[in-house]
Amino acid sequence: MPSRDHEWFVAEMGLTFEADGFTRIGGRLFGHLLLADRPLSLDDIADALRVSKASVSTDARRLFEKGVLVRSGKPGDRRDYWQIAPDFFASLMEYRVERWRRLNMVVGELKRRSPAPSPVVRARLRYMEDVYAYISGRVDDALESWRSRHVSTPARGKRLAKPRARGPKPAHKPAVRTSAR
């Protein structure tokens, strides 16, 4: 039986994930697995969270696709077992940067398709591109640095996956840089 602190943490993770665009059950699933010391089946998770197995399955797959969870099996058992991925935080950051990258691509496409917008709109779009270029470059650099410093995980002792290839960078440089890279 989970402790009150465990239940509080799982509930708070649900609210935190929900505020960040995930589902509440996805956040609760993440919180529960973060505190688990072994991989858990969907049945185990659904029972512990008091939700349907279908909901857990859907959210487990979503988190798996984002690199937050890993799935495994056991010999003689057809069930999937889920646990937190070794480098889950970097995967979440990569997911976030990819969402920003898509937003920036939409802005770039608008600039290509649309007749010259007003100076106010051009400045606003340029600002979005500059912020994206600056922030995503820093996050990409930080993730590369993190992975080069932490090439293995204590729990598994296996080499982590190499960073995913970066998408295309904007054709321009940010207008103002406050520090050298």
Coordinates of N, CA and C in Angstrom, one line a residue:
M1 N 0.8 -1.2 0.0 CA 0.0 0.0 0.0 C 0.9 1.2 0.0
P2 N 0.7 2.1 -1.0 CA 1.5 3.3 -1.0 C 1.3 4.2 0.2
S3 N 2.3 4.9 0.6 CA 2.3 5.9 1.7 C 1.5 7.1 1.3
R4 N 1.2 7.9 2.3 CA 0.5 9.2 2.0 C 1.5 10.1 1.1
D5 N 2.8 10.1 1.4 CA 3.7 10.9 0.7 C 3.7 10.4 -0.8
H6 N 3.7 9.1 -1.0 CA 3.7 8.5 -2.3 C 2.4 9.0 -3.1
E7 N 1.3 8.9 -2.4 CA 0.0 9.3 -3.0 C 0.0 10.8 -3.3
W8 N 0.5 11.6 -2.4 CA 0.6 13.0 -2.6 C 1.5 13.3 -3.9
F9 N 2.7 12.7 -3.9 CA 3.6 12.9 -5.0 C 3.0 12.5 -6.4
V10 N 2.4 11.4 -6.4 CA 1.7 10.9 -7.7 C 0.6 11.9 -8.1
A11 N -0.2 12.4 -7.1 CA -1.2 13.3 -7.5 C -0.6 14.6 -8.0
E12 N 0.4 15.1 -7.3 CA 1.1 16.4 -7.7 C 1.7 16.2 -9.1
M13 N 2.3 15.1 -9.4 CA 2.9 14.9 -10.7 C 1.8 14.9 -11.8
G14 N 0.6 14.4 -11.5 CA -0.5 14.4 -12.4 C -0.9 15.8 -12.7
L15 N -1.0 16.7 -11.7 CA -1.4 18.1 -11.9 C -0.3 18.8 -12.7
T16 N 1.0 18.5 -12.3 CA 2.1 19.2 -13.0 C 2.2 18.8 -14.5
F17 N 2.0 17.6 -14.8 CA 2.0 17.1 -16.2 C 0.8 17.7 -16.9
E18 N -0.3 17.7 -16.3 CA -1.5 18.3 -16.9 C -1.3 19.8 -17.3
A19 N -0.7 20.5 -16.4 CA -0.4 21.9 -16.6 C 0.6 22.1 -17.8
D20 N 1.3 21.1 -18.1 CA 2.3 21.1 -19.1 C 1.9 20.5 -20.4
G21 N 0.6 20.2 -20.5 CA 0.0 19.7 -21.8 C -0.1 18.2 -21.9
F22 N 0.3 17.5 -20.9 CA 0.1 16.0 -20.9 C -1.3 15.7 -20.2
T23 N -1.6 14.5 -20.1 CA -2.8 14.1 -19.4 C -2.5 14.0 -17.9
R24 N -3.5 14.1 -17.1 CA -3.3 14.0 -15.6 C -2.9 12.5 -15.3
I25 N -3.5 11.6 -16.0 CA -3.2 10.2 -15.7 C -1.7 9.9 -16.2
G26 N -1.3 10.5 -17.3 CA 0.1 10.4 -17.7 C 1.0 10.9 -16.7
G27 N 0.7 12.0 -16.0 CA 1.6 12.5 -15.0 C 1.6 11.6 -13.7
R28 N 0.4 11.1 -13.4 CA 0.3 10.2 -12.3 C 1.1 8.9 -12.6
L29 N 1.0 8.4 -13.8 CA 1.7 7.2 -14.2 C 3.2 7.4 -14.1
F30 N 3.7 8.6 -14.6 CA 5.1 8.9 -14.4 C 5.5 9.0 -13.0
G31 N 4.7 9.7 -12.1 CA 5.1 9.8 -10.7 C 5.1 8.4 -10.0
H32 N 4.2 7.6 -10.3 CA 4.2 6.2 -9.7 C 5.4 5.4 -10.2
L33 N 5.7 5.5 -11.5 CA 6.9 4.7 -11.9 C 8.2 5.3 -11.5
L34 N 8.2 6.6 -11.3 CA 9.4 7.2 -10.8 C 9.8 6.7 -9.4
L35 N 8.7 6.4 -8.6 CA 9.0 5.9 -7.2 C 9.0 4.3 -7.2
A36 N 8.8 3.7 -8.3 CA 8.8 2.2 -8.3 C 10.3 1.7 -8.4
D37 N 10.6 0.6 -7.7 CA 11.9 0.1 -7.7 C 12.0 -1.1 -8.7
R38 N 11.0 -1.3 -9.5 CA 11.0 -2.4 -10.4 C 10.0 -2.1 -11.5
P39 N 10.2 -2.7 -12.7 CA 9.2 -2.5 -13.8 C 7.8 -3.0 -13.3
L40 N 6.8 -2.4 -13.8 CA 5.4 -2.7 -13.4 C 4.5 -3.0 -14.6
S41 N 3.6 -3.9 -14.5 CA 2.7 -4.3 -15.5 C 1.6 -3.2 -15.5
L42 N 0.8 -3.2 -16.6 CA -0.3 -2.3 -16.7 C -1.3 -2.6 -15.6
D43 N -1.5 -3.9 -15.3 CA -2.4 -4.3 -14.3 C -2.0 -3.7 -12.9
D44 N -0.7 -3.8 -12.6 CA -0.2 -3.3 -11.4 C -0.4 -1.8 -11.3
I45 N -0.1 -1.1 -12.4 CA -0.2 0.4 -12.4 C -1.7 0.8 -12.3
A46 N -2.5 0.2 -13.0 CA -4.0 0.6 -13.0 C -4.5 0.3 -11.6
D47 N -4.2 -0.8 -11.0 CA -4.7 -1.0 -9.6 C -4.2 0.0 -8.6
A48 N -2.9 0.4 -8.7 CA -2.3 1.3 -7.8 C -2.9 2.7 -8.0
L49 N -3.1 3.1 -9.2 CA -3.6 4.4 -9.5 C -5.2 4.5 -9.5
R50 N -5.8 3.3 -9.4 CA -7.3 3.3 -9.3 C -7.9 3.9 -10.6
V51 N -7.3 3.5 -11.8 CA -7.8 3.9 -13.1 C -7.9 2.7 -14.0
S52 N -8.5 2.9 -15.1 CA -8.7 1.8 -16.1 C -7.3 1.4 -16.7
K53 N -7.3 0.1 -17.0 CA -6.1 -0.4 -17.7 C -5.9 0.3 -19.0
A54 N -7.0 0.6 -19.7 CA -7.0 1.2 -21.0 C -6.3 2.6 -20.9
S55 N -6.7 3.4 -19.9 CA -6.1 4.7 -19.7 C -4.6 4.6 -19.5
V56 N -4.2 3.7 -18.6 CA -2.8 3.5 -18.4 C -2.1 3.1 -19.6
S57 N -2.7 2.2 -20.4 CA -2.0 1.7 -21.7 C -1.8 2.9 -22.6
T58 N -2.9 3.7 -22.8 CA -2.8 4.9 -23.7 C -1.7 5.8 -23.3
D59 N -1.6 6.2 -22.0 CA -0.6 7.1 -21.6 C 0.8 6.5 -21.5
A60 N 0.9 5.2 -21.2 CA 2.2 4.6 -21.2 C 2.8 4.7 -22.6
R61 N 1.9 4.4 -23.6 CA 2.4 4.5 -25.0 C 2.8 5.9 -25.4
R62 N 2.1 6.9 -25.0 CA 2.4 8.3 -25.2 C 3.8 8.6 -24.6
L63 N 4.0 8.2 -23.4 CA 5.2 8.5 -22.7 C 6.4 7.7 -23.3
F64 N 6.1 6.5 -23.7 CA 7.1 5.7 -24.4 C 7.5 6.3 -25.7
E65 N 6.6 6.9 -26.5 CA 6.9 7.5 -27.7 C 7.8 8.8 -27.5
K66 N 7.7 9.4 -26.4 CA 8.4 10.6 -26.1 C 9.8 10.2 -25.4
G67 N 10.0 8.9 -25.2 CA 11.3 8.5 -24.6 C 11.3 8.6 -23.1
V68 N 10.2 8.8 -22.5 CA 10.1 8.9 -21.0 C 10.0 7.5 -20.3
L69 N 9.4 6.6 -21.0 CA 9.2 5.2 -20.4 C 9.9 4.2 -21.3
V70 N 10.3 3.1 -20.8 CA 10.8 2.0 -21.6 C 9.9 0.8 -21.2
R71 N 9.7 -0.1 -22.2 CA 8.8 -1.3 -22.1 C 9.7 -2.5 -22.1
S72 N 9.4 -3.5 -21.3 CA 10.2 -4.7 -21.3 C 9.2 -5.9 -21.1
G73 N 9.7 -7.1 -21.2 CA 8.9 -8.3 -21.0 C 9.6 -9.2 -20.1
K74 N 8.9 -10.3 -19.8 CA 9.5 -11.3 -18.9 C 9.3 -12.7 -19.7
P75 N 10.2 -13.6 -19.6 CA 10.0 -14.9 -20.3 C 8.8 -15.6 -19.7
G76 N 8.0 -16.1 -20.6 CA 6.8 -16.8 -20.2 C 5.6 -15.9 -19.8
D77 N 5.8 -14.6 -19.9 CA 4.7 -13.7 -19.5 C 4.4 -12.8 -20.7
R78 N 3.2 -12.7 -21.2 CA 2.9 -11.9 -22.4 C 2.7 -10.4 -22.1
R79 N 2.6 -10.1 -20.8 CA 2.4 -8.7 -20.5 C 3.6 -7.8 -20.7
D80 N 3.4 -6.6 -20.9 CA 4.4 -5.5 -21.0 C 4.7 -5.0 -19.6
Y81 N 5.9 -4.7 -19.3 CA 6.3 -4.1 -18.1 C 6.9 -2.7 -18.4
W82 N 6.6 -1.8 -17.6 CA 7.0 -0.4 -17.8 C 7.8 0.2 -16.7
Q83 N 8.8 1.0 -17.1 CA 9.6 1.7 -16.1 C 10.1 3.0 -16.7
I84 N 10.7 3.8 -15.9 CA 11.2 5.1 -16.3 C 12.4 4.9 -17.1
A85 N 12.5 5.6 -18.2 CA 13.7 5.5 -19.1 C 14.9 6.1 -18.3
P86 N 16.1 5.6 -18.6 CA 17.3 6.0 -17.9 C 17.6 7.5 -18.0
D87 N 17.3 8.1 -19.2 CA 17.6 9.5 -19.4 C 16.3 10.3 -19.7
F88 N 15.3 10.0 -18.9 CA 13.9 10.6 -19.2 C 13.9 12.1 -19.2
F89 N 14.7 12.8 -18.4 CA 14.6 14.2 -18.4 C 15.1 14.8 -19.7
A90 N 16.2 14.3 -20.2 CA 16.7 14.7 -21.5 C 15.7 14.5 -22.6
S91 N 15.0 13.3 -22.6 CA 14.0 13.0 -23.6 C 12.8 14.0 -23.5
L92 N 12.4 14.4 -22.3 CA 11.4 15.4 -22.1 C 11.8 16.8 -22.7
M93 N 13.1 17.1 -22.5 CA 13.6 18.4 -23.0 C 13.6 18.3 -24.5
E94 N 14.1 17.2 -25.1 CA 14.1 17.1 -26.6 C 12.7 17.2 -27.1
Y95 N 11.7 16.6 -26.5 CA 10.3 16.7 -26.9 C 9.9 18.2 -26.9
R96 N 10.2 18.9 -25.9 CA 9.9 20.3 -25.8 C 10.5 21.1 -26.9
V97 N 11.8 20.9 -27.1 CA 12.5 21.6 -28.2 C 11.9 21.3 -29.5
E98 N 11.5 20.1 -29.7 CA 10.9 19.7 -31.0 C 9.6 20.4 -31.2
R99 N 8.8 20.6 -30.1 CA 7.6 21.4 -30.2 C 7.9 22.8 -30.6
W100 N 8.9 23.4 -30.0 CA 9.3 24.8 -30.3 C 9.7 24.8 -31.8
R101 N 10.5 23.8 -32.2 CA 11.0 23.8 -33.6 C 9.8 23.8 -34.6
R102 N 8.8 23.0 -34.3 CA 7.6 23.0 -35.2 C 6.9 24.4 -35.2
L103 N 6.8 25.0 -34.0 CA 6.2 26.4 -33.9 C 7.0 27.3 -34.8
N104 N 8.3 27.3 -34.7 CA 9.2 28.1 -35.5 C 9.0 27.9 -37.0
M105 N 8.8 26.6 -37.4 CA 8.7 26.3 -38.8 C 7.4 26.9 -39.3
V106 N 6.3 26.9 -38.5 CA 5.1 27.5 -38.9 C 5.2 29.0 -39.1
V107 N 6.0 29.6 -38.2 CA 6.2 31.1 -38.4 C 7.0 31.3 -39.7
G108 N 8.0 30.5 -39.9 CA 8.8 30.6 -41.2 C 8.0 30.4 -42.4
E109 N 7.1 29.4 -42.4 CA 6.2 29.2 -43.5 C 5.2 30.4 -43.7
L110 N 4.7 31.0 -42.7 CA 3.9 32.1 -42.8 C 4.7 33.3 -43.5
K111 N 5.9 33.5 -43.1 CA 6.7 34.5 -43.7 C 6.9 34.3 -45.2
R112 N 7.1 33.0 -45.6 CA 7.3 32.6 -47.0 C 6.0 32.8 -47.8
R113 N 4.8 32.5 -47.2 CA 3.5 32.5 -47.9 C 2.9 33.9 -48.0
S114 N 3.1 34.6 -47.0 CA 2.3 35.9 -46.8 C 3.0 37.0 -47.5
P115 N 2.2 37.9 -48.0 CA 2.8 39.2 -48.5 C 3.4 39.9 -47.3
A116 N 4.2 40.8 -47.6 CA 5.0 41.5 -46.6 C 4.0 42.0 -45.5
P117 N 4.2 41.5 -44.3 CA 3.3 42.0 -43.2 C 3.8 43.4 -42.7
S118 N 3.0 44.0 -41.9 CA 3.3 45.3 -41.4 C 4.6 45.2 -40.5
P119 N 5.3 46.3 -40.3 CA 6.5 46.3 -39.5 C 6.3 45.8 -38.1
V120 N 5.1 46.0 -37.5 CA 4.9 45.5 -36.2 C 4.8 44.0 -36.2
V121 N 4.1 43.4 -37.2 CA 4.0 42.0 -37.3 C 5.4 41.3 -37.6
R122 N 6.1 42.0 -38.6 CA 7.5 41.5 -38.9 C 8.3 41.4 -37.7
A123 N 8.3 42.5 -36.9 CA 9.1 42.5 -35.6 C 8.7 41.4 -34.7
R124 N 7.4 41.2 -34.6 CA 6.9 40.1 -33.7 C 7.4 38.7 -34.1
L125 N 7.3 38.5 -35.4 CA 7.7 37.2 -36.0 C 9.2 37.0 -35.8
R126 N 10.0 38.1 -36.1 CA 11.4 38.0 -35.9 C 11.8 37.7 -34.5
Y127 N 11.1 38.4 -33.6 CA 11.3 38.1 -32.1 C 11.1 36.6 -31.8
M128 N 10.0 36.0 -32.3 CA 9.8 34.6 -32.1 C 10.9 33.8 -32.6
E129 N 11.4 34.1 -33.8 CA 12.5 33.3 -34.4 C 13.8 33.5 -33.6
D130 N 14.0 34.7 -33.2 CA 15.2 34.9 -32.4 C 15.2 34.2 -31.0
V131 N 14.1 34.3 -30.4 CA 14.0 33.6 -29.1 C 14.2 32.1 -29.3
Y132 N 13.5 31.5 -30.3 CA 13.6 30.1 -30.6 C 15.1 29.7 -30.9
A133 N 15.7 30.5 -31.7 CA 17.1 30.1 -32.1 C 18.0 30.2 -30.9
Y134 N 17.9 31.2 -30.1 CA 18.7 31.3 -28.9 C 18.4 30.2 -27.9
I135 N 17.2 30.0 -27.5 CA 16.8 29.1 -26.4 C 17.1 27.6 -26.9
S136 N 16.6 27.3 -28.1 CA 16.8 25.9 -28.6 C 18.3 25.6 -28.7
G137 N 19.1 26.5 -29.2 CA 20.5 26.3 -29.3 C 21.1 26.0 -27.9
R138 N 20.7 26.8 -26.9 CA 21.3 26.6 -25.5 C 20.8 25.2 -25.0
V139 N 19.6 24.8 -25.2 CA 19.1 23.6 -24.7 C 19.8 22.4 -25.4
D140 N 19.9 22.5 -26.8 CA 20.7 21.5 -27.5 C 22.1 21.3 -27.0
D141 N 22.8 22.5 -26.8 CA 24.1 22.4 -26.3 C 24.2 21.8 -24.9
A142 N 23.2 22.2 -24.0 CA 23.2 21.6 -22.7 C 22.9 20.1 -22.7
L143 N 22.1 19.6 -23.6 CA 21.8 18.2 -23.7 C 23.0 17.5 -24.2
E144 N 23.7 18.0 -25.2 CA 25.0 17.4 -25.7 C 26.0 17.3 -24.6
S145 N 26.2 18.4 -23.8 CA 27.1 18.4 -22.7 C 26.7 17.4 -21.6
W146 N 25.5 17.4 -21.3 CA 25.0 16.4 -20.3 C 25.3 15.0 -20.7
R147 N 25.0 14.7 -22.0 CA 25.2 13.3 -22.4 C 26.7 12.9 -22.5
S148 N 27.5 13.9 -22.9 CA 28.9 13.6 -22.9 C 29.5 13.4 -21.5
R149 N 28.9 14.0 -20.5 CA 29.4 13.8 -19.1 C 28.8 12.6 -18.5
H150 N 27.6 12.2 -18.9 CA 26.9 11.1 -18.3 C 26.6 10.0 -19.3
V151 N 27.7 9.3 -19.8 CA 27.5 8.3 -20.8 C 26.9 7.0 -20.4
S152 N 26.8 6.8 -19.1 CA 26.2 5.6 -18.6 C 25.3 5.9 -17.4
T153 N 24.4 5.0 -17.2 CA 23.5 5.2 -16.0 C 23.8 4.3 -14.9
P154 N 23.7 4.7 -13.7 CA 24.0 3.9 -12.5 C 23.2 2.6 -12.5
A155 N 21.9 2.7 -12.8 CA 21.0 1.6 -12.6 C 21.2 0.5 -13.7
R156 N 21.7 0.9 -14.8 CA 21.8 -0.1 -15.9 C 23.3 -0.3 -16.3
G157 N 24.1 0.7 -16.2 CA 25.5 0.6 -16.6 C 25.6 0.5 -18.2
K158 N 24.6 0.9 -18.9 CA 24.6 0.8 -20.4 C 24.8 2.2 -20.9
R159 N 25.5 2.3 -22.0 CA 25.7 3.6 -22.7 C 24.3 4.1 -23.1
L160 N 24.1 5.4 -22.9 CA 22.9 6.0 -23.4 C 22.9 6.2 -24.9
A161 N 21.7 6.3 -25.4 CA 21.6 6.6 -26.8 C 22.2 7.9 -27.2
K162 N 22.8 8.0 -28.3 CA 23.3 9.3 -28.8 C 22.2 10.3 -29.0
P163 N 22.5 11.6 -28.8 CA 21.5 12.6 -29.0 C 20.9 12.5 -30.4
R164 N 19.6 12.8 -30.5 CA 19.0 12.7 -31.8 C 19.5 13.9 -32.7
A165 N 19.5 13.6 -34.0 CA 20.0 14.6 -34.9 C 19.1 15.9 -34.7
R166 N 19.8 17.0 -34.8 CA 19.1 18.3 -34.7 C 18.4 18.6 -36.0
G167 N 17.2 19.2 -35.9 CA 16.5 19.6 -37.1 C 17.2 20.8 -37.7
P168 N 16.7 21.3 -38.8 CA 17.3 22.5 -39.5 C 17.3 23.7 -38.6
K169 N 18.4 24.4 -38.6 CA 18.5 25.6 -37.8 C 17.9 26.8 -38.6
P170 N 17.4 27.8 -38.0 CA 16.9 29.0 -38.8 C 18.0 29.5 -39.6
A171 N 17.6 30.1 -40.7 CA 18.6 30.7 -41.6 C 19.3 31.9 -41.1
H172 N 18.8 32.5 -40.1 CA 19.3 33.7 -39.5 C 19.9 33.5 -38.1
K173 N 20.7 34.5 -37.7 CA 21.2 34.5 -36.3 C 20.3 35.4 -35.5
P174 N 20.2 35.1 -34.2 CA 19.5 36.1 -33.3 C 20.1 37.5 -33.4
A175 N 19.3 38.5 -33.4 CA 19.8 39.9 -33.5 C 20.8 40.3 -32.5
V176 N 20.6 39.8 -31.2 CA 21.4 40.2 -30.1 C 21.8 39.0 -29.3
R177 N 23.1 38.9 -29.1 CA 23.6 37.8 -28.2 C 24.2 38.4 -27.0
T178 N 23.8 37.9 -25.8 CA 24.2 38.5 -24.6 C 25.5 37.8 -24.1
S179 N 25.8 36.6 -24.6 CA 27.0 36.0 -24.1 C 27.6 35.1 -25.2
A180 N 28.8 34.8 -25.2 CA 29.4 33.9 -26.2 C 29.0 32.5 -26.0
R181 N 28.9 31.7 -27.0 CA 28.6 30.3 -26.9 C 29.8 29.5 -26.5

